[in-house]
Coordinates of C-alpha atoms in Angstrom, one line a residue:
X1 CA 57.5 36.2 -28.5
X2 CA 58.2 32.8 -30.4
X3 CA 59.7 31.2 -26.8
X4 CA 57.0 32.4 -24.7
X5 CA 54.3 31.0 -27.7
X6 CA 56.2 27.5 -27.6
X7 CA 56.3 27.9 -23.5
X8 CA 53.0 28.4 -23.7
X9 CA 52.0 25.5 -26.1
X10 CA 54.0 23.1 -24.0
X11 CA 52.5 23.9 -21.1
X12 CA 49.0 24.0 -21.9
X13 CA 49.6 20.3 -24.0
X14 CA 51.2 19.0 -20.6
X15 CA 48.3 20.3 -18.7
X16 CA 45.9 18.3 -21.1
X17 CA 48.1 15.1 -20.5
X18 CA 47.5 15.5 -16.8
X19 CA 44.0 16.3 -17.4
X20 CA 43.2 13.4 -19.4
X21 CA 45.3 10.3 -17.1
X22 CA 43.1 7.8 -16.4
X23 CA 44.5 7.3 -13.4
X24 CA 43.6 10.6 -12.5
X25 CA 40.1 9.9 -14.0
X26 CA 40.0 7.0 -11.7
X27 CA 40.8 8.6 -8.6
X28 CA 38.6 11.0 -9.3
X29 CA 35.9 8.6 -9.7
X30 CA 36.6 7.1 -6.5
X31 CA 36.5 10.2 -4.6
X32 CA 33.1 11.0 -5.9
X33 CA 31.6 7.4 -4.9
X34 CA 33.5 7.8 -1.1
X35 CA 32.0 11.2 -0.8
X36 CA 28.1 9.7 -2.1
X37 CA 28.1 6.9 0.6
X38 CA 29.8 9.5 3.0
X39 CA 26.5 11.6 2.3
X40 CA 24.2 8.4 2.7
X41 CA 25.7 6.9 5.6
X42 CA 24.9 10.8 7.2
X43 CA 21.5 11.1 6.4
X44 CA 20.7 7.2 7.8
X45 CA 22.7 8.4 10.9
X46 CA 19.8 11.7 10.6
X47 CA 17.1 9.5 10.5
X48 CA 18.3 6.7 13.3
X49 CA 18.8 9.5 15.5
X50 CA 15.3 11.3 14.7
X51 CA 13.7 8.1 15.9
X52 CA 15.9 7.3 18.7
X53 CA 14.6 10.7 20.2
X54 CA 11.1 10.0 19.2
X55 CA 11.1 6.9 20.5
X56 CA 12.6 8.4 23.9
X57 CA 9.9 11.3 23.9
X58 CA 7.4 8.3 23.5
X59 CA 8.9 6.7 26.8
X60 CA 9.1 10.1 28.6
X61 CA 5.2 9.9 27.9
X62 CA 4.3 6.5 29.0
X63 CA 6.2 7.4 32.5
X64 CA 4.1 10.4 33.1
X65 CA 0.6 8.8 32.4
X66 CA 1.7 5.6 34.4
X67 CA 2.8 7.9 37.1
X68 CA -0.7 9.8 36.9
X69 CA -2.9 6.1 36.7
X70 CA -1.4 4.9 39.5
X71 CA -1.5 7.6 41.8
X72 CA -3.3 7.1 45.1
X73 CA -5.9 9.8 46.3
X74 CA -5.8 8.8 49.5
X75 CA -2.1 10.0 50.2
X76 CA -0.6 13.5 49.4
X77 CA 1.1 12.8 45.6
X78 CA 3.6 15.3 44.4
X79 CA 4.3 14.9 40.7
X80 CA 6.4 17.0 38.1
X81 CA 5.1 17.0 34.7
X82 CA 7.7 17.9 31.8
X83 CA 5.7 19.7 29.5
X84 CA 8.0 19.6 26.5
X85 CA 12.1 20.3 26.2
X86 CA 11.5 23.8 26.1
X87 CA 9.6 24.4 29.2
X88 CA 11.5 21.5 30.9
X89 CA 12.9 24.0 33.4
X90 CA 9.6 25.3 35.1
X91 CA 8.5 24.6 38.6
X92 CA 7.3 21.2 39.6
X93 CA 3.0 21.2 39.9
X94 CA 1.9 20.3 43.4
X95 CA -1.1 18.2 44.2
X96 CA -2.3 17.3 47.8
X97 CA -5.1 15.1 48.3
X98 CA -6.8 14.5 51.2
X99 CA -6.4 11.8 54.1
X100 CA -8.1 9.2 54.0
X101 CA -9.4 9.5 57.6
X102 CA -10.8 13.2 56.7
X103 CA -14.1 12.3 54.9
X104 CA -16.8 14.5 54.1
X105 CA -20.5 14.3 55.6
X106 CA -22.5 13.0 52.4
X107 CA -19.8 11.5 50.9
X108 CA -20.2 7.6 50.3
X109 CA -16.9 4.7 49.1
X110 CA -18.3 4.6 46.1
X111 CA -18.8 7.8 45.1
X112 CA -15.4 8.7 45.9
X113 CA -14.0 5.7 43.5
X114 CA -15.9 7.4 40.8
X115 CA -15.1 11.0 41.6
X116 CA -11.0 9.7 41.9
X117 CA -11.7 7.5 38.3
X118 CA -13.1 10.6 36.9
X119 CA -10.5 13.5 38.2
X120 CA -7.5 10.7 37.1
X121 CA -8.8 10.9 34.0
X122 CA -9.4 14.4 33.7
X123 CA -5.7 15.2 34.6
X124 CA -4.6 12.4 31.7
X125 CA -6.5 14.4 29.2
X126 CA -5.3 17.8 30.4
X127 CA -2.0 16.3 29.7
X128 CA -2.2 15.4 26.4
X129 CA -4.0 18.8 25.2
X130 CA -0.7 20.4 27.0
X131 CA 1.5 17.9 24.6
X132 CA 0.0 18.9 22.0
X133 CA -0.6 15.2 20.8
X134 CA -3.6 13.7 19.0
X135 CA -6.2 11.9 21.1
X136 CA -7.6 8.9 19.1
X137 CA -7.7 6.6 22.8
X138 CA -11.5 6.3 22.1
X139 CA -11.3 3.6 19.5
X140 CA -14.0 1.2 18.5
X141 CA -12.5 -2.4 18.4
X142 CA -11.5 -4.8 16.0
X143 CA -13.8 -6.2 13.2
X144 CA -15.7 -9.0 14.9
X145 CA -17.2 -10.5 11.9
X146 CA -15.4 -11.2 8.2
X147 CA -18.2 -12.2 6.4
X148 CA -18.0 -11.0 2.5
X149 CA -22.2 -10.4 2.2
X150 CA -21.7 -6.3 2.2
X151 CA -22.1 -6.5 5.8
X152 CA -19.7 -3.7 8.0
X153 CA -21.1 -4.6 11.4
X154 CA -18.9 -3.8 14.2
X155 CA -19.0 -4.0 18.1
X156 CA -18.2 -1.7 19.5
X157 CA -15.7 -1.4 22.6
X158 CA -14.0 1.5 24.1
X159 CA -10.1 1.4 24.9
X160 CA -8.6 2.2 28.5
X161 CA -7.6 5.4 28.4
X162 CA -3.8 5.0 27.9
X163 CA -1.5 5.4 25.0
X164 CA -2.2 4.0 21.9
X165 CA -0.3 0.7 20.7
X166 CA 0.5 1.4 17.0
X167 CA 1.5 -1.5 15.5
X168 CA 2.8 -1.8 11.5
X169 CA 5.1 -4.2 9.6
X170 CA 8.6 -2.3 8.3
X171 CA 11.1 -3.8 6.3
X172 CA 14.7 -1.5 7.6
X173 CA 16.9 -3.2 5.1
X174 CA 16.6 -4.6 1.8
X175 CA 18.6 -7.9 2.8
X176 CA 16.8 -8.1 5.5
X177 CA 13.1 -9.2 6.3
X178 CA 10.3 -8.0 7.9
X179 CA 10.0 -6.8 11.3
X180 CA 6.8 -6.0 13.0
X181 CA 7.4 -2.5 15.6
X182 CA 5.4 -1.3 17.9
X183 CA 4.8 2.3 18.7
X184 CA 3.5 3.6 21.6
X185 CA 2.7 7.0 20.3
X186 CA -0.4 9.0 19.6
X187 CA -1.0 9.3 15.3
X188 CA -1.2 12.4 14.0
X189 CA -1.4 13.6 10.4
X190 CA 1.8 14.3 8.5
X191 CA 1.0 17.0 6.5
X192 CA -2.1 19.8 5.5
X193 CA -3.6 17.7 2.9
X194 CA -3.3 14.5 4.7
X195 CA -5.6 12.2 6.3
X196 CA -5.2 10.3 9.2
X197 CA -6.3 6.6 8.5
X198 CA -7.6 4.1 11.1
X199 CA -6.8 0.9 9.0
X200 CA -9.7 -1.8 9.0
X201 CA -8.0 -3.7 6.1
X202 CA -5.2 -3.6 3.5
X203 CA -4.0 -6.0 0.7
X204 CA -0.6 -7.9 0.2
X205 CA 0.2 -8.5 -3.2
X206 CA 2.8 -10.5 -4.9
X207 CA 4.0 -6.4 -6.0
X208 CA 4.2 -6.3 -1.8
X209 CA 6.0 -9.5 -1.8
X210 CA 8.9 -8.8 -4.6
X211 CA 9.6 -5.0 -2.3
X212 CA 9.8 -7.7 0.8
X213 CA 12.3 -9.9 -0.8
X214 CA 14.4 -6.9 -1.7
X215 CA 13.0 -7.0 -5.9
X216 CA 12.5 -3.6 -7.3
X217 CA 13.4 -1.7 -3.7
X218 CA 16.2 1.0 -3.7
X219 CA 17.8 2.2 -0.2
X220 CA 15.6 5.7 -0.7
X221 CA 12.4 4.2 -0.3
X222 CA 13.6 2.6 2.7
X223 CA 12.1 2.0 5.4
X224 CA 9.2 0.3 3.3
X225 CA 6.2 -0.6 4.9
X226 CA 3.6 -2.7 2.2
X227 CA -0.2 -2.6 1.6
X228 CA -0.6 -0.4 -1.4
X229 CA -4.6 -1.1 -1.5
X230 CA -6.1 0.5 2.1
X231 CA -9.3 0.5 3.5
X232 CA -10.4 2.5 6.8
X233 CA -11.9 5.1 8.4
X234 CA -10.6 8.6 9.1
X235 CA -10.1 9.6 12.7
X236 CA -8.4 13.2 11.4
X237 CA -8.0 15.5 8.8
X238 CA -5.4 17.9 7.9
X239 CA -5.8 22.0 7.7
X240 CA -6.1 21.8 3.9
X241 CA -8.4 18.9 3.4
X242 CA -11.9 19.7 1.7
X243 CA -14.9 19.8 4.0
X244 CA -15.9 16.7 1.4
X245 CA -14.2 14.6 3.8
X246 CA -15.4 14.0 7.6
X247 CA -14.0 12.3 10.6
X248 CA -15.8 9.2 10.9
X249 CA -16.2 9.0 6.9
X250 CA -15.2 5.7 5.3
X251 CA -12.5 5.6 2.6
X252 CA -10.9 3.5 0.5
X253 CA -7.7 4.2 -2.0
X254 CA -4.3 3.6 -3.2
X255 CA -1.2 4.2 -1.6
X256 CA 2.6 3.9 -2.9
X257 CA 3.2 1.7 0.7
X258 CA 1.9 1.8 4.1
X259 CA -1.1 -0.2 4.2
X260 CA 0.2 -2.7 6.6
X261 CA -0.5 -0.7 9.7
X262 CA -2.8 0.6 12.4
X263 CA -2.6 4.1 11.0
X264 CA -1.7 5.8 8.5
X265 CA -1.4 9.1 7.3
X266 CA -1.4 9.8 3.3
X267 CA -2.8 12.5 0.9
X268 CA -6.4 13.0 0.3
X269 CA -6.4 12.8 -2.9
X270 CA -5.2 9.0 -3.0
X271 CA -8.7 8.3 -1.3
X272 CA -12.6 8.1 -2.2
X273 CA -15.8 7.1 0.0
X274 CA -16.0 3.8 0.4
X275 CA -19.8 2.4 -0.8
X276 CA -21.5 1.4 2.4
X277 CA -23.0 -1.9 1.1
X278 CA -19.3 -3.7 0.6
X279 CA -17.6 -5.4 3.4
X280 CA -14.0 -4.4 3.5
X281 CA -12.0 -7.2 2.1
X282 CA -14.6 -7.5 -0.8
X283 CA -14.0 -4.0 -1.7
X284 CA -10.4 -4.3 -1.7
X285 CA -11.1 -6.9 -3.9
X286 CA -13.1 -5.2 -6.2
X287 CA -10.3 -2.2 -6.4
X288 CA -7.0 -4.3 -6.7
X289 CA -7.7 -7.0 -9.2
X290 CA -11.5 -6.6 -10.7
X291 CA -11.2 -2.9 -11.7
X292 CA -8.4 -3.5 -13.8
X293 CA -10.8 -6.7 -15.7
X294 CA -13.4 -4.4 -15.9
X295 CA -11.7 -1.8 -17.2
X296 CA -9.9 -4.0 -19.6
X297 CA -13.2 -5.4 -21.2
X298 CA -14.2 -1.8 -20.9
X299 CA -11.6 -1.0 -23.2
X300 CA -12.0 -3.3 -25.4
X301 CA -15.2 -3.1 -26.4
X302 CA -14.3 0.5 -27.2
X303 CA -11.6 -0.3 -29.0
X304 CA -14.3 -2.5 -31.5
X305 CA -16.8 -0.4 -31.7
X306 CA -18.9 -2.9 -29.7
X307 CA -22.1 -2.6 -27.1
X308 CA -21.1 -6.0 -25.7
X309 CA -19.0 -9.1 -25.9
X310 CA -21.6 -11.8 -27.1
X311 CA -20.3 -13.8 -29.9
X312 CA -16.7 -12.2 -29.4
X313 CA -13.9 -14.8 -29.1
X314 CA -11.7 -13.7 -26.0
X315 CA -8.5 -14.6 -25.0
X316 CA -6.3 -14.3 -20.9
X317 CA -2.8 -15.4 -21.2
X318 CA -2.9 -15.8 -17.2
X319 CA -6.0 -17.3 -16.1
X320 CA -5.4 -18.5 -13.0
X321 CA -4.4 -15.2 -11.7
X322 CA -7.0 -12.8 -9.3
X323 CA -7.6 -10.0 -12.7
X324 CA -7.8 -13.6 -15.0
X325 CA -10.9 -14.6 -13.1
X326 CA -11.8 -11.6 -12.8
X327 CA -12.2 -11.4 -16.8
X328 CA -14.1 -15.1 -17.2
X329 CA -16.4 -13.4 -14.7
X330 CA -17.6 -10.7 -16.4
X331 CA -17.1 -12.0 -19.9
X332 CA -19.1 -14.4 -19.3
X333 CA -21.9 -12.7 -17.8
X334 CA -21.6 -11.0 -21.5
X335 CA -21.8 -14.5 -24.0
X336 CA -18.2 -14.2 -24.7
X337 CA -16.6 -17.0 -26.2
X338 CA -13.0 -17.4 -23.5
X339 CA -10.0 -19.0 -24.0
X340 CA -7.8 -19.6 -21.2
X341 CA -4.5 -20.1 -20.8
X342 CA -3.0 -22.0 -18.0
X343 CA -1.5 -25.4 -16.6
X344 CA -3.4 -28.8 -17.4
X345 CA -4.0 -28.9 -13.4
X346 CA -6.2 -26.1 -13.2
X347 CA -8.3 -26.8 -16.6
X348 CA -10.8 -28.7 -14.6
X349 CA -11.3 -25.4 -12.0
X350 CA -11.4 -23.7 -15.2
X351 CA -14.5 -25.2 -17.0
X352 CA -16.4 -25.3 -13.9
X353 CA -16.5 -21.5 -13.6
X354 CA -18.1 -21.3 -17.5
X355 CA -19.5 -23.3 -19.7
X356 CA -18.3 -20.9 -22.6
X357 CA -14.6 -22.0 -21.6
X358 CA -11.9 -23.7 -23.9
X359 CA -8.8 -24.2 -21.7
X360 CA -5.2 -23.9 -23.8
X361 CA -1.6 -24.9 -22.2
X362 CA 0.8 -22.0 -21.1
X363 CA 3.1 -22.2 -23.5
X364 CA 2.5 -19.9 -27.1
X365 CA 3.7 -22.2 -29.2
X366 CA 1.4 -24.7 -28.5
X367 CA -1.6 -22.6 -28.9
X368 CA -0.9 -19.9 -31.5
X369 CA -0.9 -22.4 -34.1
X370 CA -5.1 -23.4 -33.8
X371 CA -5.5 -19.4 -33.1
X372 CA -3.3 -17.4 -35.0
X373 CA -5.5 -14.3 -36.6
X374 CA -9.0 -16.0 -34.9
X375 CA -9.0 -14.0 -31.4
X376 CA -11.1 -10.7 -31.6
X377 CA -9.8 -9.2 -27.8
X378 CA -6.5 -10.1 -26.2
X379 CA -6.1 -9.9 -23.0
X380 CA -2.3 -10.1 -21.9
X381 CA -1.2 -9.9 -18.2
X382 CA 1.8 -11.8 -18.7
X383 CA 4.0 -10.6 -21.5
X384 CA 6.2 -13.7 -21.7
X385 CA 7.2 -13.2 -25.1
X386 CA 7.2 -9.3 -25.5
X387 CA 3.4 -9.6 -26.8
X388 CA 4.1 -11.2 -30.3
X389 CA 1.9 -14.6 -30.1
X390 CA -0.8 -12.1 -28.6
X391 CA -0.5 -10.1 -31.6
X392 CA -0.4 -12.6 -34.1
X393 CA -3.9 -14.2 -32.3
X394 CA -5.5 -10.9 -33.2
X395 CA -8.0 -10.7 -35.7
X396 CA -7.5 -7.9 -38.7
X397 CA -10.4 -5.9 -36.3
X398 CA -9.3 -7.2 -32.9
X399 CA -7.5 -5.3 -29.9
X400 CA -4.5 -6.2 -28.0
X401 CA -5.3 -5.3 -23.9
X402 CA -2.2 -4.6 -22.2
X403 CA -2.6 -5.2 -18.5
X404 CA 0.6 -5.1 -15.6
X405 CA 1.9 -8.2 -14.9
X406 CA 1.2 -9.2 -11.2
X407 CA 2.9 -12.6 -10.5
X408 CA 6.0 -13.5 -8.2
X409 CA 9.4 -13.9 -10.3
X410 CA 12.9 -13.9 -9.0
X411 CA 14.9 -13.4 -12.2
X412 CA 17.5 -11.0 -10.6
X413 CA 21.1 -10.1 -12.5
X414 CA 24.0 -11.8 -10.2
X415 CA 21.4 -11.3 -7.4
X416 CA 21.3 -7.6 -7.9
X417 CA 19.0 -6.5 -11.0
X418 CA 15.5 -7.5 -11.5
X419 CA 15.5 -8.1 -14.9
X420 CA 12.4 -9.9 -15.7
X421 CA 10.4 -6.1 -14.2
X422 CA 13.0 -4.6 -16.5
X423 CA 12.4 -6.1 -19.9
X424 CA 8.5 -6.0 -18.9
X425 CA 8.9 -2.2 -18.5
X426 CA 10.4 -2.0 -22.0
X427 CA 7.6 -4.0 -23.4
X428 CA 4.9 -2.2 -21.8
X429 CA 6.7 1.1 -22.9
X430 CA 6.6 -0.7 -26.8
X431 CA 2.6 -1.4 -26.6
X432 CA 2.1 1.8 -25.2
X433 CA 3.0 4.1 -27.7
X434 CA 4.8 2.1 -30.7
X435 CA 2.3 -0.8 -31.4
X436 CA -1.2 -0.8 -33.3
X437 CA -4.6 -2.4 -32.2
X438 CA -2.8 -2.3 -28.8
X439 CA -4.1 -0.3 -25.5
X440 CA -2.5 -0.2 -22.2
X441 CA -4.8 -0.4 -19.2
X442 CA -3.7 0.5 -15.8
X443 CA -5.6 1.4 -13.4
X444 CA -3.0 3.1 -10.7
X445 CA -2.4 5.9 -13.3
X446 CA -6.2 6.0 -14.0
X447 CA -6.7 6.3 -10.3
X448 CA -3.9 9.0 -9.7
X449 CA -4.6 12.6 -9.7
X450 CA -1.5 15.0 -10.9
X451 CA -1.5 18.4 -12.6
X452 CA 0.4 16.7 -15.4
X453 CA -2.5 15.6 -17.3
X454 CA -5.8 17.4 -17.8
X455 CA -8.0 14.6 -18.0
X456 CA -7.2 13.0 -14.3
X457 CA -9.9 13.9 -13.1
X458 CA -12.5 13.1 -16.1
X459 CA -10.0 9.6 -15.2
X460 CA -10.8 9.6 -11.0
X461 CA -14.7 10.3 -12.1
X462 CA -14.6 7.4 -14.7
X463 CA -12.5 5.3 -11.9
X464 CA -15.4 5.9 -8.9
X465 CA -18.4 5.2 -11.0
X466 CA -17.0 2.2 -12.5
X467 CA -16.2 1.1 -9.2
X468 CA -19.7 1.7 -7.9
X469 CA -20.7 -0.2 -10.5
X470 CA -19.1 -3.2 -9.7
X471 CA -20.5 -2.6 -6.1
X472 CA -23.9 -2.9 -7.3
X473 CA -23.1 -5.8 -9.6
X474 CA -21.7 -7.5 -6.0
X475 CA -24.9 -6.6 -3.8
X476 CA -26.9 -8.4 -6.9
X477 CA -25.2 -11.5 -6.6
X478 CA -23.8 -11.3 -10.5
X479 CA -20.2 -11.5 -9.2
X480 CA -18.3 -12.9 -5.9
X481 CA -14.5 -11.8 -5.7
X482 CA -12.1 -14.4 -4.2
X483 CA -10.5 -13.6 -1.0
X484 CA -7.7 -16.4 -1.1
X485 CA -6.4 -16.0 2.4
X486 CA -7.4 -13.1 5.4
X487 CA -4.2 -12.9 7.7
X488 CA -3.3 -10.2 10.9
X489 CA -0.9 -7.7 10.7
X490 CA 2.1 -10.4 13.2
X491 CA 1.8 -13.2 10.3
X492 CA 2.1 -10.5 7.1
X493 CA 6.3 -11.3 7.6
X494 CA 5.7 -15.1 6.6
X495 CA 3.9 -14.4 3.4
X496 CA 6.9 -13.5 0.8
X497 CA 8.4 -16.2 1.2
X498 CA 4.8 -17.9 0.5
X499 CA 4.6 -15.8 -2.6
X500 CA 8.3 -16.9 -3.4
X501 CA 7.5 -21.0 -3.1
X502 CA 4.0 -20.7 -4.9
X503 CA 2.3 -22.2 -1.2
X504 CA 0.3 -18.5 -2.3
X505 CA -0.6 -16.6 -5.0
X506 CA -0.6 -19.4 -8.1
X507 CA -4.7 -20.1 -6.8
X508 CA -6.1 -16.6 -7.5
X509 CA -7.4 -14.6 -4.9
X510 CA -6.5 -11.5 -2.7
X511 CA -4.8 -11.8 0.3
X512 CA -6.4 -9.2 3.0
X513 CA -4.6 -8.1 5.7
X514 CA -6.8 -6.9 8.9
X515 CA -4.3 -5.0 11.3
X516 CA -6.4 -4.9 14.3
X517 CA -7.1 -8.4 14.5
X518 CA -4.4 -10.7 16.3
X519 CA -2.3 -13.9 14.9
X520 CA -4.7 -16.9 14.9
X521 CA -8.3 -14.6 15.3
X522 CA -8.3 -14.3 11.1
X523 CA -9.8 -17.6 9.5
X524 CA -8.7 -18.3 6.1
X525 CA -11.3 -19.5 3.9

């Protein structure tokens, strides 16, 4: 028994020596990464192939509705249609026409034009029903007019009735830049609780820029198309979608990606009804950078106990940015007393927007000394210094207003790891739930609806009637957003790099992206 114990002790201590070599470790390490990008380069292959066929179905489709345009009555035309893969083996469909020199009594050369336009087409529709593909051929055309009065004026045109060109900006790689595809497709709606989009107009943000240039992107959320901030109207809607929504209705709402498109299809619940007296680029506006002022101020005057802002000394730490002048706006309109912060050669664009503004440098330490413990609302969208000269500004009563910072920064880790977004997250994540007189306004969380939280939709309701509000505060001529620069969909792939140099972006402003309009129809203002 006392050999077999020892046997048994020296085997089972060799076994742990094996067990714990590093170089086994290593190896087994190594085997783990080889069979993770084994696994990834499988499901790229997946999706290359999926398109490769769609794309061929696609082509398979053009043929067959060329071949049925182009046919000639007057001759006998024998066609084979190929309904789908599955019933690819059935009998070619005969059709005969008659001579041409075999004309009936009362017929007439142009009523037999018409009557061939009109069966031609017939036989193109009866096609696609048989496909099983979405019609959306009968489009109205692109926006004619981009005034910013609350005007949505269209003319109207009707399309030819051939396949639809759909058109969006994808970025395939995250080295690589954007390329604008073309899909000769019909659109259809993904899923049940989807809606299919017809996109009049979409934003590009510097958030849209940074994904472009490969900051904050991972291989899963490739490929990446941006516009987060959409505008359009529906041409379908999905089994599951409430009879609240209509085809024709006008939306607008927030999407992860997609924007920069004909079409898109995305969830319901990411969209409301557009108000009918805002143009489209102003109520993109309104959504993407003077909801989150508006809520901010909002906020704060919560936060104080306050009806208004008069007599209230308010600080921006980014006032040159599209929310930052968002904020003078409205604060003013409210007798606030604003400081902003930005560089000497925008303090003369500065004063002329108020005459209750005291322009301050960039830099905290060259401030916080004049208005350390004097500032009653703090509004910081740029977090350069994890938030302390914003909280030693604030008053013993004042509020500290937390907003996401929206500006272009390359400050990536060997070329790798964005680690200015990083250390922002952490900071945000600080104010949020460790720091005092502090609130955290975002309005894509405020906008979301989840079965996480009880209160998203009390949030979506709060979201949609601000929103409105600031519609009506537009139609009265209180407030005019900034549309820095309207571009089509073909010149969207120029503007990271504009982001990146500053030739974009350091003005205020939204950039508007219109889809349907082609390079050099969209003026800038």
């Amino acid at each position: 028994n006392t050999i077999i114990l020892q046997s048994s002790i020296s085997f089972t201590s060799r076994h742990n020596a094996i067990r714990n070599n590093p170089l086994r470790q290593s190896f087994i390490v190594l085997i783990k990464y080889l069979a993770m990008v084994k696994l990834s380069s499988w499901k790229r292959s997946f999706r290359i192939s999926s398109t490769a066929f769609s794309a061929q179905q696609s082509k398979n489709t053009d043929k067959i509705l060329t071949s049925l345009k182009l046919q000639d009555d007057s001759k006998a035309v024998e066609t084979t249609i190929v309904e789908s893969p599955e019933e690819s083996k059935q009998q070619p469909v005969k059709q005969e026409a008659q001579p041409a020199d075999v004309k009936s009594k009362d017929a007439t050369p142009e009523k037999g034009a018409k009557e061939g336009e009109t069966n031609t087409e017939t036989m193109i529709q009866a096609l696609r029903t048989k496909l099983g593909l979405h019609d959306v051929c009968n489009q109205d055309a692109e926006l004619t007019s981009l005034d910013e009065g609350g005007t949505t004026s269209e003319e109207e045109t009707e399309y030819k009735p051939d396949l639809l060109q759909h058109e969006k900006m994808v970025l395939e790689d995250v080295s690589g830049g954007l390329a604008f595809l073309t899909f000769s497709r019909f659109a259809v709606v993904d899923e049940s609780t989807h809606i299919l989009i017809k996109v009049r107009a979409c934003t590009f943000s510097p958030e849209d820029a940074k994904k472009c240039s490969g900051i904050g992107l991972t291989k899963a959320m490739l490929p990446y198309v941006p516009g987060q901030f959409v505008i359009g109207t529906i041409e379908d809607v999905g089994s599951d979608v409430p009879t609240f929504f209509k085809v024709g209705d006008r939306v607008i709402g927030m999407v992860d990606g997609g924007g920069c498109s004909r079409f898109l299809s995305a969830d319901v619940d990411n969209f409301v009804k557009a108000p009918s007296n805002l143009g489209n680029s102003t109520a993109l506006a309104l959504m993407q950078d003077w909801m989150p002022a508006y809520r901010a101020l909002h906020m704060a005057k919560q936060s104080t106990k306050r009806a208004n802002l008069f007599g209230m000394n308010l600080l921006i730490t980014d006032s040159m940015s599209a929310a930052g002048q968002a904020v003078i706006a409205l604060a003013s309109e409210e007798g606030a007393n604003i400081y902003c912060c930005a560089e000497k050669t925008y303090h003369d664009y500065l004063k002329s927007l108020s005459s209750r503004i005291t322009c301050l440098e960039s830099n905290p330490e060259k401030w916080l000394p004049a208005l350390e413990e004097q500032m009653d609302v703090v509004i910081d969208n740029t977090c350069s210094d994890g938030y302390v000269s914003s909280c030693e500004a604030l008053g013993s009563k004042g509020v500290l207003i937390s907003l996401p910072y929206v500006s272009f920064n390359d400050n990536r880790l060997f070329g790798l790891f964005d680690m200015s977004s990083f250390q922002r997250k952490i900071d945000s994540t600080k104010a949020k739930y460790t720091m005092c007189q502090t609130v955290t306004v975002d309005t894509k969380e405020e906008f979301e609806i989840g079965n996480e939280d009880e209160n998203t939709a009390e949030k979506r309701l709060n979201f949609v009637r601000d929103f409105q509000y600031l519609a009506v505060m537009h139609d009265k001529g209180i407030i005019k957003p900034k549309i820095s620069e309207k571009v089509s969909l073909q010149e969207v792939s120029s503007y990271p790099d504009k982001f990146k140099s500053g030739a974009v972006g350091t003005s205020g402003g939204t950039v508007v992206c219109f889809p349907w309009k082609k390079e050099g129809d969209v003026a800038s203002p």
